[in-house]
Short mmCIF file of C-alpha atoms in Angstrom, two decimals:
data_model
loop_
_atom_site.label_atom_id
_atom_site.label_comp_id
_atom_site.label_asym_id
_atom_site.label_seq_id
_atom_site.Cartn_x
_atom_site.Cartn_y
_atom_site.Cartn_z
CA MET A 391 -44.87 -60.71 30.85
CA ILE A 392 -43.92 -61.64 27.30
CA GLY A 393 -42.06 -64.83 26.87
CA LYS A 394 -40.12 -67.14 29.11
CA ILE A 395 -36.72 -65.81 28.09
CA ASN A 396 -34.97 -64.14 31.01
CA ARG A 397 -34.86 -60.38 30.39
CA ARG A 398 -31.31 -60.01 31.65
CA LYS A 399 -30.10 -62.86 29.44
CA LEU A 400 -31.87 -61.41 26.40
CA LEU A 401 -30.34 -57.99 26.88
CA GLY A 402 -26.95 -59.51 27.53
CA THR A 403 -26.94 -61.31 24.23
CA VAL A 404 -27.59 -58.22 22.13
CA ALA A 405 -26.02 -55.41 24.18
CA GLY A 406 -22.93 -53.89 22.68
CA GLY A 407 -23.70 -55.45 19.32
CA ALA A 408 -22.92 -58.97 20.51
CA ALA A 409 -25.04 -61.79 19.15
CA GLY A 410 -24.49 -64.39 21.87
CA ALA A 411 -25.46 -68.04 21.94
CA ALA A 412 -28.25 -67.61 24.51
CA PHE A 413 -30.79 -67.92 21.77
CA PRO A 414 -30.81 -69.90 18.54
CA MET A 415 -29.54 -67.50 15.91
CA PRO A 416 -29.02 -69.20 12.57
CA PHE A 417 -26.59 -66.54 11.38
CA ILE A 418 -23.85 -66.91 13.98
CA SER A 419 -21.78 -69.34 11.94
CA ARG A 420 -21.99 -67.37 8.69
CA ALA A 421 -18.78 -65.84 7.35
CA TRP A 422 -19.81 -62.24 6.70
CA ALA A 423 -17.86 -60.44 4.02
CA ALA A 424 -18.29 -56.93 5.36
CA GLU A 425 -18.61 -54.99 8.61
CA PRO A 426 -22.03 -55.41 10.24
CA ILE A 427 -24.79 -52.86 10.01
CA LEU A 428 -25.36 -51.60 13.53
CA LEU A 429 -28.78 -50.54 14.87
CA GLY A 430 -28.87 -48.58 18.13
CA LEU A 431 -31.64 -49.27 20.65
CA PRO A 432 -32.01 -47.02 23.70
CA THR A 433 -33.90 -49.45 25.94
CA SER A 434 -35.19 -48.99 29.48
CA GLN A 435 -33.59 -51.75 31.55
CA THR A 436 -33.26 -50.42 35.10
CA ALA A 437 -35.59 -47.38 35.40
CA ALA A 438 -39.13 -47.52 36.77
CA ALA A 439 -40.82 -46.32 33.59
CA GLY A 440 -41.21 -48.07 30.26
CA VAL A 441 -39.51 -51.41 30.87
CA ALA A 442 -42.44 -53.46 29.51
CA ASP A 443 -42.80 -51.35 26.36
CA ASP A 444 -39.08 -51.41 25.70
CA LEU A 445 -38.86 -55.17 26.16
CA ASP A 446 -41.68 -55.46 23.61
CA HIS A 447 -39.75 -53.19 21.25
CA LEU A 448 -36.53 -55.14 21.78
CA ASN A 449 -38.28 -58.46 21.18
CA GLY A 450 -39.86 -57.27 17.92
CA THR A 451 -36.54 -55.83 16.78
CA THR A 452 -34.74 -59.06 17.68
CA LEU A 453 -37.23 -61.13 15.71
CA ALA A 454 -36.73 -58.95 12.62
CA MET A 455 -32.94 -59.12 13.02
CA GLU A 456 -32.99 -62.92 13.27
CA GLU A 457 -35.15 -63.26 10.16
CA ILE A 458 -33.04 -60.86 8.13
CA ASN A 459 -29.73 -62.46 9.07
CA ALA A 460 -31.08 -65.96 8.44
CA ALA A 461 -32.02 -64.83 4.93
CA GLY A 462 -28.56 -63.45 4.15
CA GLY A 463 -28.50 -60.09 5.90
CA ILE A 464 -28.71 -56.67 4.27
CA LEU A 465 -26.47 -55.94 1.29
CA GLY A 466 -24.49 -59.04 2.30
CA ARG A 467 -23.91 -57.61 5.78
CA GLU A 468 -24.99 -58.91 9.16
CA LEU A 469 -27.42 -56.77 11.18
CA LYS A 470 -26.41 -56.34 14.81
CA LEU A 471 -28.02 -54.50 17.72
CA PHE A 472 -26.40 -52.02 20.09
CA VAL A 473 -28.58 -51.82 23.23
CA THR A 474 -28.01 -49.05 25.76
CA ASP A 475 -29.93 -48.28 28.95
CA VAL A 476 -32.19 -45.23 29.24
CA ASP A 477 -34.43 -43.61 31.85
CA LYS A 478 -37.34 -42.28 29.78
CA LEU A 479 -38.26 -39.66 32.39
CA SER A 480 -34.76 -38.15 32.60
CA ALA A 481 -33.65 -35.60 30.01
CA GLU A 482 -30.01 -36.27 30.84
CA SER A 483 -30.40 -40.03 30.49
CA CYS A 484 -32.23 -39.69 27.16
CA GLN A 485 -29.42 -37.50 25.86
CA GLN A 486 -26.74 -39.90 27.14
CA ALA A 487 -28.42 -42.90 25.52
CA ILE A 488 -28.32 -41.24 22.11
CA ALA A 489 -24.71 -40.18 22.71
CA ALA A 490 -23.81 -43.82 23.45
CA CYS A 491 -25.33 -44.86 20.12
CA ILE A 492 -23.31 -42.18 18.32
CA ASP A 493 -20.12 -43.30 20.05
CA ALA A 494 -20.84 -46.83 18.83
CA LYS A 495 -21.15 -45.46 15.27
CA VAL A 496 -24.57 -46.98 14.68
CA HIS A 497 -26.14 -46.72 11.22
CA ALA A 498 -29.59 -45.92 12.63
CA ILE A 499 -31.42 -45.57 15.93
CA SER A 500 -34.70 -47.32 16.74
CA ASN A 501 -36.59 -46.42 19.90
CA ALA A 502 -40.03 -47.08 21.35
CA PHE A 503 -40.55 -43.69 23.03
CA LEU A 504 -39.04 -41.17 25.41
CA PHE A 505 -41.07 -38.91 27.68
CA VAL A 506 -38.54 -36.10 27.16
CA PRO A 507 -37.68 -36.49 23.46
CA ILE A 508 -36.23 -33.06 22.60
CA PRO A 509 -32.84 -33.46 24.40
CA ALA A 510 -32.41 -36.81 22.62
CA MET A 511 -33.34 -35.24 19.30
CA ASP A 512 -30.84 -32.43 19.85
CA GLU A 513 -28.09 -34.92 20.64
CA SER A 514 -28.90 -36.98 17.54
CA ALA A 515 -28.72 -33.87 15.36
CA LYS A 516 -24.94 -33.88 15.84
CA TYR A 517 -24.76 -37.19 13.96
CA LYS A 518 -27.90 -37.34 11.78
CA CYS A 519 -28.23 -41.07 11.26
CA PRO A 520 -31.87 -42.09 10.74
CA TYR A 521 -33.66 -41.87 14.10
CA VAL A 522 -36.89 -43.85 13.74
CA GLN A 523 -39.21 -44.16 16.74
CA GLY A 524 -42.75 -44.33 18.12
CA ASN A 525 -42.63 -41.32 20.44
CA THR A 526 -46.31 -40.41 19.95
CA GLN A 527 -45.64 -36.78 20.87
CA ARG A 528 -46.75 -33.72 18.93
CA ALA A 529 -44.25 -31.52 20.78
CA ALA A 530 -41.48 -33.55 19.13
CA THR A 531 -42.94 -33.39 15.63
CA GLU A 532 -43.66 -29.68 16.08
CA ALA A 533 -39.92 -29.30 16.73
CA PHE A 534 -39.32 -30.87 13.32
CA ARG A 535 -41.79 -28.48 11.72
CA SER A 536 -40.04 -25.50 13.32
CA ASP A 537 -36.59 -26.64 12.15
CA PRO A 538 -36.87 -29.32 9.43
CA LYS A 539 -33.22 -28.99 8.49
CA LYS A 540 -31.95 -29.72 11.99
CA TYR A 541 -34.35 -32.61 12.57
CA SER A 542 -34.58 -33.95 9.02
CA HIS A 543 -33.37 -37.39 10.15
CA ILE A 544 -36.06 -37.94 12.82
CA PHE A 545 -39.17 -39.96 11.93
CA GLN A 546 -42.15 -40.65 14.18
CA THR A 547 -43.70 -43.87 12.94
CA ASP A 548 -47.05 -43.35 14.67
CA PRO A 549 -49.59 -40.52 15.00
CA SER A 550 -49.14 -38.13 17.91
CA GLU A 551 -50.91 -38.35 21.25
CA VAL A 552 -53.30 -35.49 20.42
CA HIS A 553 -55.35 -38.01 18.42
CA TYR A 554 -56.18 -39.92 21.62
CA GLY A 555 -58.07 -36.83 22.70
CA TYR A 556 -59.47 -35.83 19.33
CA THR A 557 -60.86 -39.29 18.54
CA TYR A 558 -62.35 -40.04 21.97
CA PRO A 559 -65.73 -38.29 21.43
CA LEU A 560 -65.90 -39.72 17.90
CA TRP A 561 -65.65 -43.19 19.44
CA LEU A 562 -68.32 -42.42 22.05
CA GLU A 563 -70.68 -41.23 19.33
CA HIS A 564 -69.97 -44.34 17.27
CA GLU A 565 -70.82 -46.74 20.11
CA GLU A 566 -74.03 -44.85 20.83
CA ALA A 567 -75.01 -44.86 17.14
CA GLN A 568 -74.35 -48.61 16.97
CA GLY A 569 -76.86 -49.13 19.76
CA VAL A 570 -74.38 -51.08 21.88
CA TRP A 571 -74.11 -48.29 24.47
CA LYS A 572 -76.96 -46.18 25.81
CA PRO A 573 -75.41 -43.36 27.85
CA LYS A 574 -77.22 -42.57 31.09
CA ASN A 575 -76.40 -38.87 30.65
CA ARG A 576 -74.21 -36.65 28.45
CA LYS A 577 -71.40 -36.21 30.96
CA VAL A 578 -67.72 -37.11 30.56
CA HIS A 579 -65.35 -37.34 33.53
CA ILE A 580 -61.61 -37.09 32.72
CA ILE A 581 -59.00 -38.41 35.17
CA GLN A 582 -55.62 -36.96 34.15
CA GLU A 583 -52.04 -37.78 35.14
CA GLN A 584 -49.51 -34.95 35.38
CA VAL A 585 -46.85 -35.82 32.78
CA ALA A 586 -46.97 -33.57 29.72
CA TYR A 587 -47.98 -36.49 27.51
CA CYS A 588 -51.17 -37.13 29.50
CA GLN A 589 -51.92 -33.43 29.87
CA THR A 590 -51.76 -32.99 26.09
CA ILE A 591 -54.23 -35.84 25.62
CA SER A 592 -56.61 -34.39 28.20
CA LYS A 593 -56.58 -30.95 26.63
CA ALA A 594 -57.18 -32.40 23.16
CA ALA A 595 -60.11 -34.46 24.48
CA GLN A 596 -61.67 -31.47 26.20
CA LYS A 597 -61.32 -29.40 23.04
CA ALA A 598 -62.83 -32.10 20.81
CA ILE A 599 -65.73 -32.82 23.18
CA LYS A 600 -66.62 -29.14 23.27
CA GLU A 601 -66.32 -28.68 19.49
CA ARG A 602 -68.37 -31.78 18.62
CA GLY A 603 -71.06 -30.78 21.10
CA LYS A 604 -72.61 -34.21 21.72
CA PHE A 605 -71.21 -34.61 25.25
CA GLU A 606 -69.90 -32.26 27.93
CA VAL A 607 -66.91 -32.44 30.26
CA ALA A 608 -68.48 -32.59 33.71
CA ALA A 609 -65.26 -32.85 35.73
CA VAL A 610 -61.49 -33.15 35.45
CA THR A 611 -59.68 -34.91 38.31
CA ASP A 612 -55.89 -34.90 38.74
CA ILE A 613 -53.83 -37.94 39.72
CA GLN A 614 -50.10 -38.23 40.31
CA PHE A 615 -47.84 -41.16 39.42
CA PRO A 616 -47.43 -43.45 41.28
CA VAL A 617 -51.07 -43.98 42.26
CA GLN A 618 -51.04 -46.11 45.40
CA ASP A 619 -54.76 -45.98 46.19
CA TRP A 620 -57.57 -45.48 43.65
CA GLY A 621 -60.23 -45.27 46.38
CA PRO A 622 -60.51 -41.44 46.50
CA VAL A 623 -60.53 -41.26 42.69
CA ILE A 624 -63.30 -43.84 42.41
CA GLN A 625 -65.30 -41.96 45.05
CA LYS A 626 -64.99 -38.82 42.92
CA MET A 627 -66.13 -40.81 39.90
CA LYS A 628 -69.22 -41.90 41.81
CA GLU A 629 -69.99 -38.31 42.81
CA VAL A 630 -69.76 -37.08 39.20
CA ASP A 631 -71.59 -40.19 37.90
CA ALA A 632 -70.67 -39.53 34.26
CA ALA A 633 -71.83 -41.79 31.45
CA ALA A 634 -68.28 -41.87 30.09
CA ILE A 635 -65.08 -41.97 32.16
CA MET A 636 -61.64 -41.41 30.61
CA VAL A 637 -58.68 -42.46 32.77
CA ASP A 638 -55.76 -40.65 31.14
CA HIS A 639 -52.77 -42.53 32.58
CA TRP A 640 -50.03 -44.81 31.21
CA VAL A 641 -48.87 -47.44 33.75
CA ALA A 642 -50.18 -50.98 33.22
CA ALA A 643 -49.73 -52.16 36.81
CA GLU A 644 -51.60 -49.16 38.19
CA TYR A 645 -54.38 -49.61 35.64
CA ALA A 646 -54.70 -53.24 36.80
CA ALA A 647 -55.04 -52.09 40.41
CA PHE A 648 -57.66 -49.56 39.30
CA CYS A 649 -59.71 -52.27 37.57
CA LYS A 650 -59.77 -54.43 40.70
CA GLN A 651 -60.75 -51.54 42.97
CA PHE A 652 -63.34 -50.21 40.53
CA ARG A 653 -64.98 -53.63 40.13
CA ALA A 654 -65.31 -53.83 43.92
CA ASP A 655 -67.21 -50.51 44.00
CA PRO A 656 -68.15 -49.49 40.44
CA VAL A 657 -69.84 -46.46 38.94
CA LYS A 658 -72.87 -48.25 37.58
CA ASP A 659 -73.62 -48.07 33.86
CA SER A 660 -70.55 -45.97 33.04
CA LEU A 661 -68.40 -46.67 29.98
CA VAL A 662 -64.83 -46.73 31.31
CA TYR A 663 -61.90 -46.06 28.99
CA MET A 664 -58.21 -46.27 29.89
CA GLN A 665 -55.64 -44.69 27.60
CA TYR A 666 -52.90 -46.99 26.18
CA GLY A 667 -51.47 -48.64 29.33
CA PRO A 668 -53.53 -51.87 29.11
CA SER A 669 -51.62 -52.69 25.91
CA GLN A 670 -48.67 -53.75 28.07
CA PRO A 671 -48.57 -57.52 28.76
CA GLU A 672 -48.50 -57.20 32.54
CA PHE A 673 -51.95 -55.56 32.55
CA LEU A 674 -53.83 -58.79 31.79
CA THR A 675 -51.43 -60.79 33.93
CA LEU A 676 -52.16 -58.61 36.95
CA ALA A 677 -55.80 -57.69 36.33
CA GLY A 678 -57.09 -61.06 35.16
CA GLU A 679 -60.88 -61.32 34.96
CA SER A 680 -61.32 -57.94 36.68
CA ALA A 681 -60.22 -56.36 33.37
CA ASN A 682 -63.30 -57.62 31.53
CA GLY A 683 -65.49 -54.81 30.19
CA PHE A 684 -62.89 -52.04 30.32
CA CYS A 685 -61.88 -50.29 27.09
CA TRP A 686 -58.61 -48.76 25.95
CA SER A 687 -56.97 -47.58 22.77
CA THR A 688 -53.65 -47.10 21.04
CA VAL A 689 -52.68 -45.00 18.03
CA LEU A 690 -50.04 -47.65 17.28
CA GLY A 691 -50.82 -51.35 17.34
CA ILE A 692 -50.77 -54.63 15.46
CA TYR A 693 -53.83 -55.03 13.28
CA ALA A 694 -55.99 -58.14 13.48
CA ASP A 695 -55.97 -58.51 9.69
CA GLU A 696 -54.27 -61.42 7.91
CA ARG A 697 -50.84 -59.82 8.02
CA GLY A 698 -51.18 -58.83 11.65
CA MET A 699 -52.46 -62.21 12.80
CA LYS A 700 -49.67 -63.99 10.95
CA TYR A 701 -47.13 -61.81 12.75
CA ARG A 702 -48.77 -62.36 16.13
CA LYS A 703 -48.49 -66.11 15.65
CA LYS A 704 -44.85 -65.86 14.60
CA TYR A 705 -43.99 -63.60 17.51
CA GLN A 706 -45.64 -65.82 20.10
CA GLU A 707 -43.79 -68.86 18.77
CA ARG A 708 -40.55 -66.97 19.39
CA PHE A 709 -41.63 -65.29 22.65
CA PRO A 710 -44.36 -67.41 24.33
CA GLY A 711 -46.79 -65.84 26.76
CA ILE A 712 -49.07 -62.80 26.78
CA MET A 713 -48.12 -60.56 23.87
CA GLY A 714 -48.07 -56.78 23.92
CA LEU A 715 -49.90 -55.39 20.90
CA VAL A 716 -47.94 -52.15 20.33
CA TYR A 717 -44.14 -52.02 20.35
CA THR A 718 -43.78 -55.72 19.56
CA GLY A 719 -45.00 -54.77 16.08
CA ASN A 720 -43.42 -51.33 15.90
CA GLY A 721 -39.93 -52.64 16.66
CA TYR A 722 -40.34 -55.21 13.90
CA ASP A 723 -41.75 -52.69 11.40
CA ILE A 724 -38.96 -50.17 11.97
CA VAL A 725 -36.27 -52.75 11.14
CA GLN A 726 -38.09 -53.83 7.98
CA TYR A 727 -38.55 -50.20 6.94
CA LEU A 728 -34.85 -49.50 7.45
CA LYS A 729 -33.91 -52.65 5.55
CA LEU A 730 -35.80 -51.43 2.48
CA ALA A 731 -34.17 -48.01 2.75
CA TRP A 732 -30.66 -49.41 3.16
CA GLU A 733 -31.11 -51.75 0.20
CA ALA A 734 -32.56 -49.00 -2.00
CA VAL A 735 -29.70 -46.60 -1.22
CA GLY A 736 -27.00 -49.27 -1.23
CA ASP A 737 -24.95 -47.64 1.53
CA PRO A 738 -26.20 -47.51 5.15
CA SER A 739 -23.52 -44.91 5.93
CA ASN A 740 -25.14 -42.42 3.53
CA PHE A 741 -27.45 -41.08 6.22
CA LYS A 742 -28.97 -38.30 4.14
CA ALA A 743 -29.87 -40.58 1.25
CA VAL A 744 -31.41 -43.13 3.58
CA CYS A 745 -33.48 -40.43 5.31
CA ASP A 746 -34.58 -39.01 1.96
CA TRP A 747 -35.74 -42.47 0.89
CA ILE A 748 -37.74 -43.01 4.09
CA ARG A 749 -39.34 -39.59 3.71
CA THR A 750 -40.54 -40.29 0.19
CA ASN A 751 -41.43 -43.99 0.41
CA PRO A 752 -44.32 -45.04 2.66
CA TYR A 753 -44.28 -48.49 4.25
CA ARG A 754 -47.16 -50.79 5.22
CA GLY A 755 -46.21 -52.93 8.17
CA VAL A 756 -48.01 -55.10 10.70
CA CYS A 757 -49.05 -51.92 12.55
CA GLY A 758 -50.44 -50.20 9.46
CA TYR A 759 -49.34 -47.57 6.97
CA MET A 760 -46.45 -45.20 7.68
CA ASP A 761 -46.09 -42.14 5.46
CA MET A 762 -43.42 -39.70 6.64
CA ASN A 763 -43.84 -37.22 3.80
CA ASN A 764 -45.64 -34.39 5.65
CA ASN A 765 -44.75 -31.24 7.53
CA LEU A 766 -44.58 -33.05 10.89
CA GLN A 767 -42.78 -36.16 9.65
CA GLU A 768 -45.17 -38.41 11.56
CA ALA A 769 -47.55 -41.15 10.46
CA SER A 770 -51.04 -40.03 9.45
CA HIS A 771 -53.90 -41.00 11.75
CA PHE A 772 -56.98 -43.02 10.81
CA PRO A 773 -59.93 -42.61 11.21
CA ASP A 774 -60.04 -39.01 10.06
CA ASN A 775 -61.03 -36.87 13.04
CA GLY A 776 -60.88 -33.52 11.29
CA TYR A 777 -57.50 -32.54 12.71
CA GLU A 778 -54.05 -32.24 11.17
CA ILE A 779 -52.28 -35.30 9.74
CA SER A 780 -55.26 -37.63 9.54
CA ALA A 781 -56.42 -39.91 6.72
CA THR A 782 -59.83 -40.70 5.27
CA GLU A 783 -58.86 -44.24 4.16
CA LEU A 784 -57.49 -47.10 6.24
CA GLU A 785 -54.62 -47.82 3.85
CA LYS A 786 -53.58 -44.16 3.76
CA GLY A 787 -53.00 -43.85 7.48
CA MET A 788 -52.24 -45.72 10.71
CA SER A 789 -55.42 -46.78 12.44
CA GLN A 790 -56.09 -46.04 16.06
CA LEU A 791 -57.32 -49.25 17.69
CA TYR A 792 -60.11 -49.08 20.24
CA VAL A 793 -60.09 -52.29 22.26
CA GLN A 794 -62.29 -53.90 24.90
CA VAL A 795 -61.19 -56.67 27.22
CA GLN A 796 -63.58 -59.57 26.61
CA ASN A 797 -63.04 -62.90 28.38
CA VAL A 798 -59.57 -61.72 29.43
CA GLU A 799 -58.59 -61.07 25.80
CA HIS A 800 -58.07 -57.82 23.91
CA LYS A 801 -60.61 -57.42 21.07
CA ILE A 802 -60.54 -54.53 18.59
CA ILE A 803 -64.01 -52.92 18.53
CA PHE A 804 -63.37 -49.73 16.49
CA PRO A 805 -62.93 -48.62 13.74
CA ASN A 806 -65.24 -50.93 11.81
CA GLU A 807 -62.71 -51.53 9.02
CA ILE A 808 -60.52 -53.68 11.26
CA SER A 809 -62.77 -54.54 14.21
CA GLU A 810 -62.85 -58.08 15.61
CA SER A 811 -65.90 -57.63 17.81
CA LYS A 812 -68.47 -55.11 19.01
CA LEU A 813 -68.61 -53.37 22.37
CA GLN A 814 -70.07 -55.80 24.92
CA PRO A 815 -71.97 -54.81 28.09
CA ALA A 816 -69.57 -54.35 30.98
CA PRO A 817 -70.17 -56.44 34.15
CA TRP A 818 -71.20 -53.29 36.08
CA TRP A 819 -73.87 -52.29 33.54
CA GLY A 820 -77.59 -52.75 34.09
#
C-alpha cells in the first residue's frame, strides 16, 4: 500500500473541508483573506471496489493542495478538500456522492473513476461546476457527444477504455517486430470479466485483432468478480495454448493471486497481459517475485520522463512505500489544471467560464497531454491506433503505457518514445 500514513487518519483530516493537524501543512497558520476554494472528491472509503485507486487519487490531490497553499493559494484563497464516500459499483451511491458535493457548494469536482458514471453526470448537471475525472469510459463521453449542452462541464482527462482493446494487437505486432517475442502460434485467448467496462475492452480487442489480421481470437473465456480460484481458468488457458493471453480484469489482489497460480502451472511460452489492475500498489505487495514477466497497460499513467520521475520522487517523499502509477499523478494533474483555469478566469464561482477555459486550453501534466477540445471531451490517445480521438505525436496526446514487471519493478516497454526497457523473456518461456 502507498505510504505509512493511516488511511482513516488521512481521510479524517481532509473530509468535510477540514485541514487538520495530522499532517504537516504549512498553510494552516496563514490568515486567508477570502473564503476557501472548495474541491469535491467522491472517494471510495468503505466499499469493496476502488479503494486503492481512490487513495492514490486522494494522495495526489493532497500533495497538489499542500504545494499550492504553501505557495500562497489560488487568487489569494486557500484550497480545501471536501471528501465524501462513494461505492463505485452503485448507481445510487455515485449519484449521492455528487449530491453531497453540490450541497457543500464545491467549486469543482475531481474523481478517479466510477463504474456507473451516467447517474453521477446527471446529478452534476443540476449544478454544472467543472467535473474533472479519469473515468476511462466511452459510454460517458458518448453521453457528452449526444448532449454537449447538458454535459458541457464534464471532462474526462484520459482516453477511453476502448483504446485498451484497439491498441492490444498493435502492441503484439510491435514486440514481434522488435524480435523480443517469437509467438508460438497466431492465437489470442481473451479472459473477460463481466462488468461493462471490461466487456467494452474485450469487444474492442476482438474487433481490432480481426481488422488488423495478424492474429486471431482463438477463445473467449468469461470470469466473474470475485475470482476465488484461477485453477479452472488456467486449465482453459492450457487447453487453448495461445501465444498471447489477455486477462481483461481490474482487481489488483485477484491479479496477484492469478500470477502465483499461473507461475505454479504456466502456459509455456505464452505472452501474458493483464489490463490495468497491476498498476495498483497492492499488486506488487501481494504478488512479489511471482509478478515478474507479466505485462499490463494503462491509458493513464505517470511518464518516466524527467517531469514524471521528478514527480515520482516528490510523491514518494510525501507518501513512502510502493507507489501507484496512475491516479497518484491524475489527482495531482487535475488540481494543477483547475488552478490554471481558476487563475485565468479570476472567479472560481464562474463555472461556465472555467469550463470554457479548460475546453480550449490543453494542459501537459505528469501523466501527459490533456486536450479537451473535441467532440467527446476526452483526452486524445497516443500512439495512434487508427480509431477516434487518437494522436500521431506523443505531445499531442496521452500515451498508453505498456509495462512489464522486471525484478519486481514496473518498467515501461512501449511505446518507444517513453520506454524505459524492452520486453524481457518471462520465467515460463523457453
